[in-house]
CSV table of C-alpha atoms and ligand atoms in Angstrom, one decimal:
chain,number,residue,atom,x,y,z
A,11,MET,CA,17.2,6.7,-18.6
A,12,ILE,CA,13.5,6.1,-19.2
A,13,TYR,CA,11.4,4.8,-16.4
A,14,LYS,CA,7.8,3.6,-16.4
A,15,ASN,CA,5.1,4.4,-13.9
A,16,PRO,CA,4.1,3.1,-11.5
A,17,VAL,CA,7.5,2.6,-10.0
A,18,LEU,CA,6.0,0.3,-7.4
A,19,SER,CA,2.9,-1.6,-8.6
A,20,GLY,CA,0.1,-3.0,-6.5
A,21,PHE,CA,-1.5,-2.0,-3.2
A,22,TYR,CA,1.2,0.3,-1.7
A,23,PRO,CA,-0.7,3.5,-0.9
A,24,ASP,CA,0.3,6.8,0.7
A,25,PRO,CA,4.0,6.7,-0.1
A,26,SER,CA,6.4,8.7,2.0
A,27,VAL,CA,10.1,9.0,1.3
A,28,CYS,CA,13.3,10.2,3.0
A,29,LYS,CA,16.9,10.3,2.0
A,30,ALA,CA,19.8,9.1,4.2
A,31,ASN,CA,23.4,8.7,3.2
A,32,GLY,CA,22.6,8.9,-0.5
A,33,ARG,CA,19.9,6.1,-0.3
A,34,PHE,CA,16.1,6.5,-0.3
A,35,TYR,CA,13.7,4.9,2.0
A,36,MET,CA,9.9,4.6,1.5
A,37,VAL,CA,7.0,3.5,3.6
A,38,CYS,CA,3.4,2.8,2.6
A,39,SER,CA,0.2,2.3,4.6
A,40,SER,CA,-1.0,-1.2,5.4
A,41,PHE,CA,-4.5,-1.0,7.1
A,42,GLN,CA,-5.6,-4.4,8.5
A,43,TYR,CA,-2.5,-6.3,7.3
A,44,PHE,CA,0.3,-7.5,9.5
A,45,PRO,CA,3.2,-6.7,9.7
A,46,GLY,CA,2.4,-3.0,9.3
A,47,VAL,CA,4.0,-0.4,7.1
A,48,PRO,CA,6.1,-2.0,4.4
A,49,LEU,CA,9.6,-0.5,4.1
A,50,PHE,CA,11.6,-0.1,0.9
A,51,GLU,CA,15.0,1.0,-0.1
A,52,SER,CA,16.2,2.5,-3.4
A,53,GLY,CA,19.3,4.1,-4.9
A,54,ASP,CA,17.6,5.8,-7.8
A,55,LEU,CA,13.9,6.4,-6.8
A,56,VAL,CA,12.8,4.0,-9.6
A,57,ASN,CA,13.8,0.5,-8.3
A,58,TRP,CA,12.4,-0.2,-4.9
A,59,LYS,CA,13.4,-3.3,-2.9
A,60,GLN,CA,11.3,-4.2,0.2
A,61,ILE,CA,13.7,-4.5,3.1
A,62,GLY,CA,11.1,-5.3,5.8
A,63,TYR,CA,8.2,-3.8,7.7
A,64,VAL,CA,8.3,-1.1,10.3
A,65,LEU,CA,5.6,-2.5,12.7
A,66,THR,CA,6.6,-6.1,13.2
A,67,ARG,CA,5.5,-6.6,16.8
A,68,LYS,CA,1.9,-6.8,18.1
A,69,ASN,CA,2.7,-4.2,20.8
A,70,GLN,CA,3.5,-1.7,18.1
A,71,VAL,CA,0.1,-2.0,16.4
A,72,ALA,CA,-3.2,-3.2,17.7
A,73,LEU,CA,-5.1,-4.9,14.8
A,74,GLU,CA,-7.4,-7.2,16.6
A,75,ASN,CA,-10.9,-7.0,15.0
A,76,VAL,CA,-9.8,-4.0,12.9
A,77,ASN,CA,-12.2,-3.5,10.0
A,78,SER,CA,-10.9,-3.8,6.5
A,79,SER,CA,-9.3,-0.5,5.5
A,80,GLY,CA,-9.1,0.5,9.2
A,81,GLY,CA,-5.9,0.2,11.2
A,82,VAL,CA,-2.7,1.7,9.9
A,83,PHE,CA,-3.3,4.8,7.8
A,84,ALA,CA,-0.8,6.9,5.9
A,85,PRO,CA,2.7,6.9,7.4
A,86,THR,CA,5.5,9.4,7.0
A,87,ILE,CA,9.2,8.5,7.2
A,88,ARG,CA,11.9,11.1,8.1
A,89,TYR,CA,15.6,10.9,8.9
A,90,ASN,CA,17.1,13.3,11.4
A,91,ASP,CA,20.4,13.2,13.2
A,92,GLY,CA,21.2,9.6,12.4
A,93,ARG,CA,17.8,8.3,13.4
A,94,PHE,CA,14.8,7.2,11.2
A,95,TYR,CA,11.3,8.1,12.4
A,96,MET,CA,8.0,6.6,11.1
A,97,VAL,CA,4.9,8.3,12.2
A,98,THR,CA,1.3,7.1,11.5
A,99,THR,CA,-2.3,6.8,12.7
A,100,ASN,CA,-4.1,3.8,13.9
A,101,ASP,CA,-7.4,5.0,12.6
A,102,THR,CA,-9.3,2.3,14.5
A,103,THR,CA,-8.0,3.5,17.9
A,104,HIS,CA,-7.7,7.1,16.7
A,105,GLU,CA,-4.1,7.3,17.9
A,106,ASN,CA,-1.2,9.1,16.3
A,107,PHE,CA,2.2,7.6,17.2
A,108,TYR,CA,5.8,7.3,16.0
A,109,VAL,CA,8.5,4.7,16.2
A,110,TYR,CA,12.2,5.1,15.5
A,111,THR,CA,15.3,3.2,14.7
A,112,ASP,CA,19.0,3.9,14.2
A,113,ASP,CA,19.3,0.8,12.0
A,114,ILE,CA,17.1,0.8,9.0
A,115,TYR,CA,17.5,-3.0,8.7
A,116,GLY,CA,16.8,-3.6,12.4
A,117,GLU,CA,13.9,-3.4,14.8
A,118,TRP,CA,12.0,-0.2,15.4
A,119,SER,CA,11.1,1.2,18.9
A,120,ASP,CA,7.9,0.8,20.8
A,121,PRO,CA,5.3,3.4,19.9
A,122,VAL,CA,5.5,7.0,21.2
A,123,THR,CA,2.0,8.6,21.1
A,124,VAL,CA,1.3,12.2,20.4
A,125,GLU,CA,-1.8,14.0,21.7
A,126,GLN,CA,-2.8,15.7,18.5
A,127,ASP,CA,-5.7,14.4,16.6
A,128,GLY,CA,-6.4,13.9,12.9
A,129,ILE,CA,-4.8,11.6,10.3
A,130,ASP,CA,-1.7,11.6,8.1
A,131,PRO,CA,0.8,12.8,10.7
A,132,SER,CA,4.1,14.1,9.5
A,133,LEU,CA,7.3,15.3,11.2
A,134,PHE,CA,9.5,18.3,10.4
A,135,PHE,CA,12.9,18.8,12.1
A,136,GLU,CA,14.8,22.1,12.2
A,137,ASP,CA,17.5,23.5,14.5
A,138,GLY,CA,17.0,20.9,17.2
A,139,LYS,CA,13.2,21.3,17.2
A,140,ALA,CA,10.6,18.8,16.1
A,141,TYR,CA,7.2,19.7,14.7
A,142,PHE,CA,4.3,17.4,14.5
A,143,ILE,CA,1.8,18.1,11.7
A,144,SER,CA,-1.5,16.4,10.9
A,145,ASN,CA,-4.8,16.9,9.3
A,146,GLY,CA,-7.1,17.6,12.2
A,147,SER,CA,-8.4,20.2,14.6
A,148,ASP,CA,-6.3,22.7,16.6
A,149,SER,CA,-6.6,23.6,20.2
A,150,GLU,CA,-9.3,26.2,19.2
A,151,GLY,CA,-11.3,23.6,17.2
A,152,VAL,CA,-10.2,25.0,13.8
A,153,HIS,CA,-9.9,22.3,11.2
A,154,GLY,CA,-7.1,22.1,8.7
A,155,VAL,CA,-3.4,21.3,8.6
A,156,VAL,CA,-2.6,21.4,12.3
A,157,GLN,CA,0.9,21.8,13.9
A,158,CYS,CA,2.5,21.7,17.3
A,159,GLU,CA,6.1,21.4,18.5
A,160,ILE,CA,6.9,18.2,20.4
A,161,ASP,CA,9.7,16.8,22.5
A,162,ILE,CA,10.9,14.1,20.2
A,163,ALA,CA,12.2,12.0,23.1
A,164,THR,CA,8.8,11.7,24.7
A,165,GLY,CA,6.2,12.8,22.2
A,166,LYS,CA,4.9,15.4,24.6
A,167,LYS,CA,3.5,18.6,23.1
A,168,LEU,CA,5.6,21.7,23.8
A,169,THR,CA,3.1,24.1,22.2
A,170,PRO,CA,-0.7,24.1,21.6
A,171,SER,CA,-1.8,22.7,18.2
A,172,ARG,CA,-2.4,25.5,15.7
A,173,CYS,CA,-4.1,25.4,12.3
A,174,ILE,CA,-1.5,26.6,9.8
A,175,TRP,CA,-3.4,26.1,6.5
A,176,GLN,CA,-6.8,25.2,5.4
A,177,GLY,CA,-5.9,24.2,1.9
A,178,SER,CA,-6.9,25.5,-1.5
A,179,GLY,CA,-10.6,24.8,-1.2
A,180,GLY,CA,-10.8,21.1,-2.2
A,181,ARG,CA,-12.5,18.6,0.0
A,182,TYR,CA,-10.6,16.2,2.3
A,183,LEU,CA,-7.4,18.2,3.0
A,184,GLU,CA,-4.9,15.4,3.9
A,185,SER,CA,-1.3,14.3,3.8
A,186,PRO,CA,0.5,17.5,4.9
A,187,HIS,CA,4.3,17.5,4.6
A,188,MET,CA,6.6,20.4,5.5
A,189,TYR,CA,10.0,21.1,3.8
A,190,LYS,CA,12.5,24.0,4.1
A,191,ILE,CA,13.9,24.7,0.7
A,192,ASP,CA,16.0,27.8,-0.2
A,193,GLY,CA,15.1,29.4,3.1
A,194,ARG,CA,11.3,29.1,2.6
A,195,TYR,CA,8.8,26.7,4.2
A,196,TYR,CA,6.8,24.6,1.8
A,197,LEU,CA,3.7,22.9,2.9
A,198,MET,CA,2.5,20.2,0.5
A,199,ALA,CA,-0.9,18.5,1.0
A,200,ALA,CA,-3.5,16.4,-0.9
A,201,GLU,CA,-7.1,17.5,-1.5
A,202,GLY,CA,-10.1,16.2,-3.4
A,203,GLY,CA,-10.2,12.7,-1.7
A,204,THR,CA,-8.3,9.7,-2.7
A,205,GLU,CA,-10.4,9.0,-5.8
A,206,TYR,CA,-10.8,10.5,-9.2
A,207,GLY,CA,-10.6,14.1,-8.0
A,208,HIS,CA,-7.4,13.6,-6.0
A,209,MET,CA,-4.7,16.4,-6.3
A,210,ILE,CA,-1.6,17.8,-4.7
A,211,THR,CA,-1.6,21.4,-3.5
A,212,LEU,CA,1.1,23.7,-2.1
A,213,ALA,CA,1.5,26.7,0.1
A,214,VAL,CA,4.7,28.7,1.0
A,215,SER,CA,5.6,30.8,4.1
A,216,GLU,CA,8.6,32.6,5.5
A,217,SER,CA,8.0,31.1,8.9
A,218,VAL,CA,7.3,27.5,10.0
A,219,TRP,CA,4.1,28.8,11.7
A,220,GLY,CA,2.8,30.6,8.6
A,221,GLU,CA,1.1,32.4,7.2
A,222,PHE,CA,1.0,29.8,4.4
A,223,ALA,CA,-0.2,31.0,1.0
A,224,PRO,CA,0.2,29.9,-2.6
A,225,ARG,CA,2.8,31.6,-4.8
A,226,GLY,CA,1.4,30.1,-8.0
A,227,GLU,CA,-1.3,27.9,-9.3
A,228,ASN,CA,-3.0,25.0,-7.4
A,229,PRO,CA,-3.2,22.1,-7.7
A,230,ILE,CA,0.4,21.5,-8.6
A,231,LEU,CA,-0.3,17.9,-9.6
A,232,THR,CA,-3.5,16.0,-10.5
A,233,ASN,CA,-4.7,13.7,-13.3
A,234,ARG,CA,-8.3,14.5,-12.6
A,235,ASN,CA,-8.7,16.3,-16.0
A,236,LYS,CA,-6.4,14.0,-17.9
A,237,ALA,CA,-9.0,11.9,-19.5
A,238,PRO,CA,-9.3,9.4,-21.0
A,239,TYR,CA,-6.2,8.2,-19.2
A,240,ILE,CA,-5.6,5.0,-17.4
A,241,ILE,CA,-3.6,6.6,-14.5
A,242,GLN,CA,-6.0,8.4,-12.2
A,243,GLY,CA,-6.2,9.5,-8.5
A,244,ILE,CA,-2.7,11.0,-8.4
A,245,GLY,CA,-2.3,12.6,-5.0
A,246,HIS,CA,-1.0,12.1,-1.5
A,247,GLY,CA,2.7,12.6,-2.2
A,248,ASP,CA,6.1,13.4,-0.7
A,249,LEU,CA,8.8,15.6,-2.2
A,250,VAL,CA,12.3,14.3,-2.6
A,251,CYS,CA,15.6,15.5,-4.2
A,252,ASP,CA,17.6,12.7,-6.0
A,253,ASN,CA,21.3,12.3,-6.0
A,254,ASN,CA,21.6,14.5,-9.2
A,255,GLY,CA,19.9,17.4,-7.4
A,256,ASP,CA,16.7,16.9,-9.4
A,257,TRP,CA,13.3,17.0,-7.6
A,258,PHE,CA,10.5,14.5,-7.7
A,259,ILE,CA,7.1,13.9,-6.1
A,260,LEU,CA,6.5,10.3,-5.1
A,261,SER,CA,2.8,10.0,-4.9
A,262,LEU,CA,0.0,7.5,-5.0
A,263,GLY,CA,-2.2,6.9,-8.0
A,264,PHE,CA,-4.1,4.1,-9.5
A,265,ARG,CA,-4.7,2.4,-12.9
A,266,GLN,CA,-8.2,1.8,-14.2
A,267,ILE,CA,-8.7,-1.8,-15.4
A,268,HIS,CA,-9.6,-0.3,-18.8
A,269,LEU,CA,-9.6,3.1,-20.4
A,270,TRP,CA,-13.4,3.2,-20.4
A,271,MET,CA,-14.0,1.3,-17.2
A,272,THR,CA,-13.6,3.3,-14.1
A,273,TYR,CA,-12.7,0.5,-11.7
A,274,HIS,CA,-9.3,-0.2,-10.1
A,275,THR,CA,-8.4,-3.5,-8.5
A,276,LEU,CA,-4.7,-3.2,-7.8
A,277,GLY,CA,-5.1,-0.6,-5.1
A,278,ARG,CA,-3.3,2.7,-5.0
A,279,GLU,CA,0.3,2.3,-6.4
A,280,VAL,CA,3.4,4.5,-6.3
A,281,PHE,CA,4.1,6.9,-9.1
A,282,LEU,CA,7.2,9.1,-9.6
A,283,THR,CA,6.8,12.5,-11.2
A,284,PRO,CA,9.7,14.9,-12.0
A,285,VAL,CA,9.2,18.5,-10.7
A,286,ARG,CA,11.0,21.8,-11.1
A,287,PHE,CA,11.2,24.9,-9.0
A,288,ARG,CA,10.3,28.1,-10.8
A,289,ASP,CA,10.0,31.5,-9.0
A,290,GLY,CA,9.7,29.7,-5.7
A,291,TRP,CA,6.9,27.5,-6.9
A,292,ILE,CA,6.7,23.9,-8.1
A,293,LYS,CA,5.9,22.9,-11.7
A,294,ALA,CA,5.2,19.2,-11.7
A,295,GLY,CA,5.2,16.6,-14.4
A,296,ARG,CA,3.7,17.5,-17.7
A,297,ASP,CA,1.5,20.6,-17.2
A,298,GLY,CA,0.8,19.4,-13.7
A,299,THR,CA,-0.1,15.8,-14.6
A,300,THR,CA,1.7,12.5,-14.1
A,301,ASP,CA,2.6,10.5,-17.3
A,302,ASP,CA,3.2,6.8,-17.7
A,303,SER,CA,6.9,7.3,-18.4
A,304,TYR,CA,9.7,9.9,-18.1
A,305,GLU,CA,13.2,10.2,-19.2
A,306,ILE,CA,15.5,11.4,-16.4
A,307,LYS,CA,19.2,11.6,-15.6
A,308,GLY,CA,20.9,8.5,-14.3
A,309,ASP,CA,22.4,5.3,-15.3
A,310,PHE,CA,19.9,2.8,-14.1
A,311,CYS,CA,17.7,0.2,-15.5
A,312,GLN,CA,14.2,-0.4,-14.3
A,313,LYS,CA,13.9,-4.0,-13.2
A,314,PRO,CA,10.9,-6.1,-14.2
A,315,LEU,CA,8.9,-8.0,-11.5
A,316,PRO,CA,10.5,-11.3,-10.6
A,317,VAL,CA,8.8,-14.6,-10.7
A,318,PHE,CA,7.4,-15.1,-7.2
A,319,THR,CA,8.0,-18.6,-5.7
A,320,PHE,CA,8.5,-19.8,-2.2
A,321,ALA,CA,12.2,-20.0,-2.8
A,322,SER,CA,12.5,-16.5,-4.4
A,323,THR,CA,10.5,-14.7,-1.7
A,324,ASP,CA,11.0,-14.2,2.1
A,325,PRO,CA,7.9,-15.0,4.1
A,326,HIS,CA,8.8,-12.2,6.6
A,327,ILE,CA,9.3,-9.6,3.9
A,328,ASP,CA,7.2,-10.3,0.8
A,329,TRP,CA,4.2,-12.0,2.4
A,330,CYS,CA,1.7,-10.6,4.9
A,331,PHE,CA,-1.2,-11.7,7.1
A,332,LEU,CA,-4.6,-10.5,8.2
A,333,ARG,CA,-4.8,-8.7,11.6
A,334,CYS,CA,-3.2,-10.8,14.4
A,335,PRO,CA,-1.9,-14.0,12.9
A,336,VAL,CA,-1.4,-17.0,15.1
A,337,PRO,CA,2.3,-18.0,14.3
A,338,GLU,CA,1.8,-21.7,15.1
A,339,ASN,CA,-0.7,-22.0,12.2
A,340,TYR,CA,2.1,-21.3,9.6
A,341,GLU,CA,5.1,-23.5,8.8
A,342,LEU,CA,6.9,-21.6,6.0
A,343,SER,CA,10.0,-22.8,4.2
A,344,ALA,CA,11.5,-22.4,0.7
A,345,GLU,CA,9.9,-25.8,-0.3
A,346,SER,CA,6.4,-25.6,1.2
A,347,TYR,CA,4.0,-23.4,3.1
A,348,ILE,CA,2.1,-25.6,5.5
A,349,LEU,CA,-1.1,-23.9,6.8
A,350,HIS,CA,-3.2,-25.1,9.7
A,351,GLY,CA,-6.8,-23.8,9.4
A,352,THR,CA,-9.1,-22.7,12.2
A,353,ASP,CA,-12.8,-22.0,12.2
A,354,VAL,CA,-12.2,-18.4,11.2
A,355,THR,CA,-13.2,-17.9,7.5
A,356,LEU,CA,-12.2,-15.3,4.9
A,357,ASP,CA,-15.7,-13.8,5.3
A,358,GLU,CA,-15.0,-12.6,8.9
A,359,VAL,CA,-13.3,-9.6,10.5
A,360,GLY,CA,-10.8,-11.8,12.2
A,361,SER,CA,-7.5,-13.5,11.6
A,362,PRO,CA,-8.2,-16.5,9.3
A,363,THR,CA,-5.2,-18.6,8.3
A,364,PHE,CA,-4.2,-16.6,5.3
A,365,ILE,CA,-0.9,-15.5,3.9
A,366,ALA,CA,-0.7,-13.2,0.9
A,367,LEU,CA,1.3,-11.3,-1.7
A,368,ARG,CA,-0.1,-8.2,-3.3
A,369,GLN,CA,-1.4,-8.6,-6.9
A,370,ARG,CA,1.2,-6.5,-8.8
A,371,GLU,CA,-0.1,-6.4,-12.4
A,372,PHE,CA,-3.3,-7.3,-14.2
A,373,ASP,CA,-1.9,-10.2,-16.3
A,374,PHE,CA,-0.5,-13.1,-14.4
A,375,GLU,CA,-0.6,-16.9,-14.0
A,376,LEU,CA,-0.5,-18.2,-10.4
A,377,SER,CA,-0.3,-21.9,-9.7
A,378,VAL,CA,0.3,-24.0,-6.6
A,379,ALA,CA,0.1,-27.7,-5.7
A,380,LEU,CA,-2.1,-28.4,-2.6
A,381,GLU,CA,-2.4,-31.5,-0.4
A,382,LEU,CA,-5.2,-31.4,2.1
A,383,ASP,CA,-6.4,-33.7,4.9
A,384,CYS,CA,-9.7,-32.2,5.8
A,385,GLY,CA,-11.6,-28.9,5.8
A,386,GLU,CA,-11.0,-26.4,3.0
A,387,ALA,CA,-7.9,-24.7,1.6
A,388,GLY,CA,-6.9,-22.9,-1.5
A,389,ILE,CA,-6.1,-19.6,-3.3
A,390,SER,CA,-8.1,-16.4,-2.7
A,391,MET,CA,-8.1,-13.3,-4.8
A,392,TYR,CA,-8.9,-11.3,-1.8
A,393,MET,CA,-10.1,-7.7,-1.6
A,394,CYS,CA,-11.9,-7.8,1.7
A,395,GLU,CA,-14.2,-10.1,3.7
A,396,GLN,CA,-17.2,-9.3,1.4
A,397,GLU,CA,-15.4,-9.4,-2.0
A,398,HIS,CA,-13.1,-12.3,-2.7
A,399,TYR,CA,-12.9,-15.2,-5.3
A,400,ASP,CA,-11.7,-18.5,-3.8
A,401,ALA,CA,-10.5,-21.5,-5.8
A,402,ALA,CA,-10.2,-24.4,-3.2
A,403,ILE,CA,-10.1,-28.0,-2.4
A,404,ARG,CA,-12.4,-29.2,0.3
A,405,LYS,CA,-13.3,-32.5,1.9
A,406,THR,CA,-16.9,-33.6,1.6
A,407,TYR,CA,-18.7,-36.6,3.0
A,408,SER,CA,-18.1,-38.4,-0.4
A,409,GLY,CA,-14.5,-37.4,-0.9
A,410,TYR,CA,-12.6,-34.3,-2.2
A,411,GLU,CA,-13.8,-31.7,-4.6
A,412,ALA,CA,-12.3,-28.5,-6.1
A,413,LEU,CA,-14.6,-25.5,-6.1
A,414,LEU,CA,-14.8,-21.9,-7.2
A,415,ARG,CA,-16.6,-19.6,-4.8
A,416,LEU,CA,-17.4,-16.0,-5.8
A,417,ASN,CA,-18.1,-13.7,-2.9
A,418,ILE,CA,-19.5,-10.3,-3.9
A,419,GLY,CA,-21.3,-7.9,-1.6
A,420,GLY,CA,-22.0,-10.6,0.9
A,421,ILE,CA,-23.5,-13.0,-1.7
A,422,ARG,CA,-21.6,-16.3,-1.6
A,423,HIS,CA,-22.0,-18.3,-4.8
A,424,ILE,CA,-20.4,-21.6,-5.6
A,425,GLU,CA,-19.8,-21.4,-9.4
A,426,ASN,CA,-18.6,-25.0,-9.9
A,427,THR,CA,-17.3,-28.1,-8.3
A,428,VAL,CA,-15.0,-30.8,-9.7
A,429,LYS,CA,-14.2,-34.2,-8.1
A,430,VAL,CA,-10.5,-34.5,-7.2
A,431,SER,CA,-8.3,-36.5,-4.9
A,432,GLY,CA,-6.9,-34.9,-1.7
A,433,SER,CA,-4.1,-33.3,-3.7
A,434,ALA,CA,-4.3,-31.2,-6.9
A,435,ARG,CA,-2.9,-28.1,-8.5
A,436,LEU,CA,-4.9,-24.9,-8.4
A,437,ILE,CA,-4.3,-22.3,-11.2
A,438,VAL,CA,-5.4,-18.7,-11.7
A,439,ARG,CA,-5.0,-16.9,-15.0
A,440,ALA,CA,-5.9,-13.3,-14.9
A,441,ASP,CA,-6.0,-10.2,-17.2
A,442,ASN,CA,-7.4,-6.8,-16.6
A,443,LEU,CA,-11.0,-8.0,-16.9
A,444,PHE,CA,-11.2,-11.6,-15.6
A,445,TYR,CA,-9.8,-14.0,-13.1
A,446,LYS,CA,-10.1,-17.5,-14.6
A,447,PHE,CA,-9.7,-20.5,-12.3
A,448,TYR,CA,-8.6,-24.1,-13.1
A,449,VAL,CA,-7.8,-27.3,-11.2
A,450,SER,CA,-5.4,-30.0,-12.5
A,451,ASP,CA,-4.9,-33.5,-11.2
A,452,GLY,CA,-1.6,-33.7,-13.0
A,453,GLU,CA,-3.2,-35.3,-16.2
A,454,LYS,CA,-6.2,-33.2,-16.9
A,455,GLU,CA,-6.8,-29.5,-16.3
A,456,SER,CA,-10.5,-28.5,-15.6
A,457,PHE,CA,-11.9,-25.0,-15.9
A,458,LEU,CA,-13.6,-24.1,-12.6
A,459,GLY,CA,-15.0,-20.8,-13.8
A,460,MET,CA,-14.2,-17.1,-13.7
A,461,GLY,CA,-15.0,-13.9,-12.0
A,462,GLN,CA,-15.1,-10.4,-13.3
A,463,SER,CA,-12.3,-8.3,-11.9
A,464,LYS,CA,-14.4,-5.2,-11.5
A,465,TYR,CA,-16.4,-6.8,-8.6
A,466,LEU,CA,-13.1,-6.9,-6.6
A,467,SER,CA,-12.4,-3.2,-7.3
A,468,THR,CA,-12.3,-0.4,-4.9
A,469,GLU,CA,-15.2,1.2,-6.7
A,470,VAL,CA,-17.4,-1.8,-5.8
A,471,SER,CA,-16.0,-2.8,-2.4
A,472,GLY,CA,-15.0,0.6,-1.1
A,473,GLY,CA,-12.0,1.1,1.2
A,474,PHE,CA,-8.4,1.8,0.7
A,475,THR,CA,-6.7,-1.6,-0.1
A,476,GLY,CA,-6.1,-3.6,-3.3
A,477,VAL,CA,-6.5,-7.2,-4.4
A,478,MET,CA,-4.2,-9.7,-2.7
A,479,THR,CA,-3.2,-13.2,-4.0
A,480,GLY,CA,-3.5,-15.3,-0.9
A,481,LEU,CA,-3.3,-18.9,0.3
A,482,TYR,CA,-5.7,-20.0,3.0
A,483,ALA,CA,-6.9,-22.8,5.1
A,484,VAL,CA,-10.2,-23.2,7.0
A,485,GLY,CA,-11.2,-26.0,9.4
A,486,GLU,CA,-9.0,-27.9,11.8
A,487,ASN,CA,-6.7,-29.1,9.0
A,488,THR,CA,-3.3,-29.3,7.5
A,489,ALA,CA,-2.9,-27.9,4.0
A,490,ARG,CA,0.5,-28.4,2.4
A,491,PHE,CA,1.1,-25.9,-0.5
A,492,THR,CA,4.1,-26.6,-2.7
A,493,ASP,CA,5.5,-25.5,-6.0
A,494,PHE,CA,4.0,-22.0,-5.8
A,495,LYS,CA,4.7,-19.8,-8.8
A,496,CYS,CA,3.2,-16.4,-9.6
A,497,GLU,CA,4.4,-15.0,-12.9
A,498,TYR,CA,3.4,-11.6,-14.3
A,499,THR,CA,3.2,-11.5,-18.1
A,500,ASN,CA,2.8,-7.8,-18.9
B,13,6LW,C1,-5.0,8.5,3.9
B,13,6LW,C2,-5.3,9.7,3.3
B,13,6LW,C3,-5.6,9.2,2.0
B,13,6LW,O1,-4.8,8.5,5.3
B,13,6LW,O2,-6.2,8.0,2.1
B,13,6LW,O3,-5.0,9.4,-0.2
B,13,6LW,C4,-6.2,7.7,3.5
B,13,6LW,N1,-5.2,9.8,0.9
B,13,6LW,O4,-4.4,10.7,3.2
B,13,6LW,C5,-6.0,6.2,3.6
B,13,6LW,O5,-5.0,5.8,2.8
């Protein structure tokens, strides 16, 4: 069957995958969003269904006042001896920790911390031993891919941390993962930074402690010279063998908004690239690059995105919040999302009343009916507290008005206001270049204005996240959202 990349669209960076009982499980990083670390299941590596989040309790992840793109960095998921492990870094507290579960659909344990520094931690299990690998400094201060053996029950180090590889020479050596294949140890990593120079590199050793050295050309996968090409930034991946015995790298990458415009708004997404082993080395994709589609074995069909409504989504699975949400401020049902605002706005590093889905494709129409008593509430195309476009209704001294506010680089500009009653429908129509905003009173639809998508891109705002389509409320108010629909049209 033919599949199209990305296999999981929207802001789902740093994918890691493991196989258990013929099924595949994937996790992605989540930064300042709660719950942390979205968790997916698949039978074919192409269709991914979110089954929950790994970090669902506040004692598992401290996100209070975490800056945008701080918090939960790249996770790794592994399965060993009937147990799933997810290991990650809280980059704000500089802590590496793992949690575990024996039931992939259930709750995960409290965190177990490991005293090894760096980011992008990974686990490797062999013969009853557990190795903890990260990108950091070893006990002698040597920087690179660093490894120690740990007691998996307690997280305590059983050996000093030792640098086992310093990469192929690219900047930002990250995302180390160890595999044992055909009796050899393979260490896969990312280099070049998670931007246009991103790449995946590889080293091989006869021993888990090294010496690791390449047996062929590096990088094994990168789109950095594949230009002009929409798919860029391919890197930070994990290796997996499917149920037919074929190998793949599941990696992050991003799509530019246009072939000649080097901006990306949807965050880093998940790409699947077939790989082959030849002479003990990996040949990936087409000449070491990731294409937008591949034909692979298997009798599956790649499902299109569903239409997202309150009834078709689960607030505990599909939607997420900023930092430490206050549960009492959300009354969520299949008919309506009732939000109670506070004085925390979307411009702050706090937890505004805000619930969001990821923007999954460029072209979509989103519409929701809103009834408001006071304050302000609406829709936000939200990248971070500096960059977001808000279409809202607010109460003023002379009644209600709909407005479009464009927030770019700390500049807050009200583009337009239109008189409405306390209830109206807000609409966003978007393509790769523009978000266009409308308000409708049921009879007449008014154009509120538009914002260029590039100003919500990672290239403008920085950081590691992607645009979210959110609903929010500000002020001591009650905002009743009904009839929500977000439909992707490409
Ligand atoms: C992550 C690092 C990276 O920890 O970006 O793409 C960082 N690679 O490996 C944040 O996602």
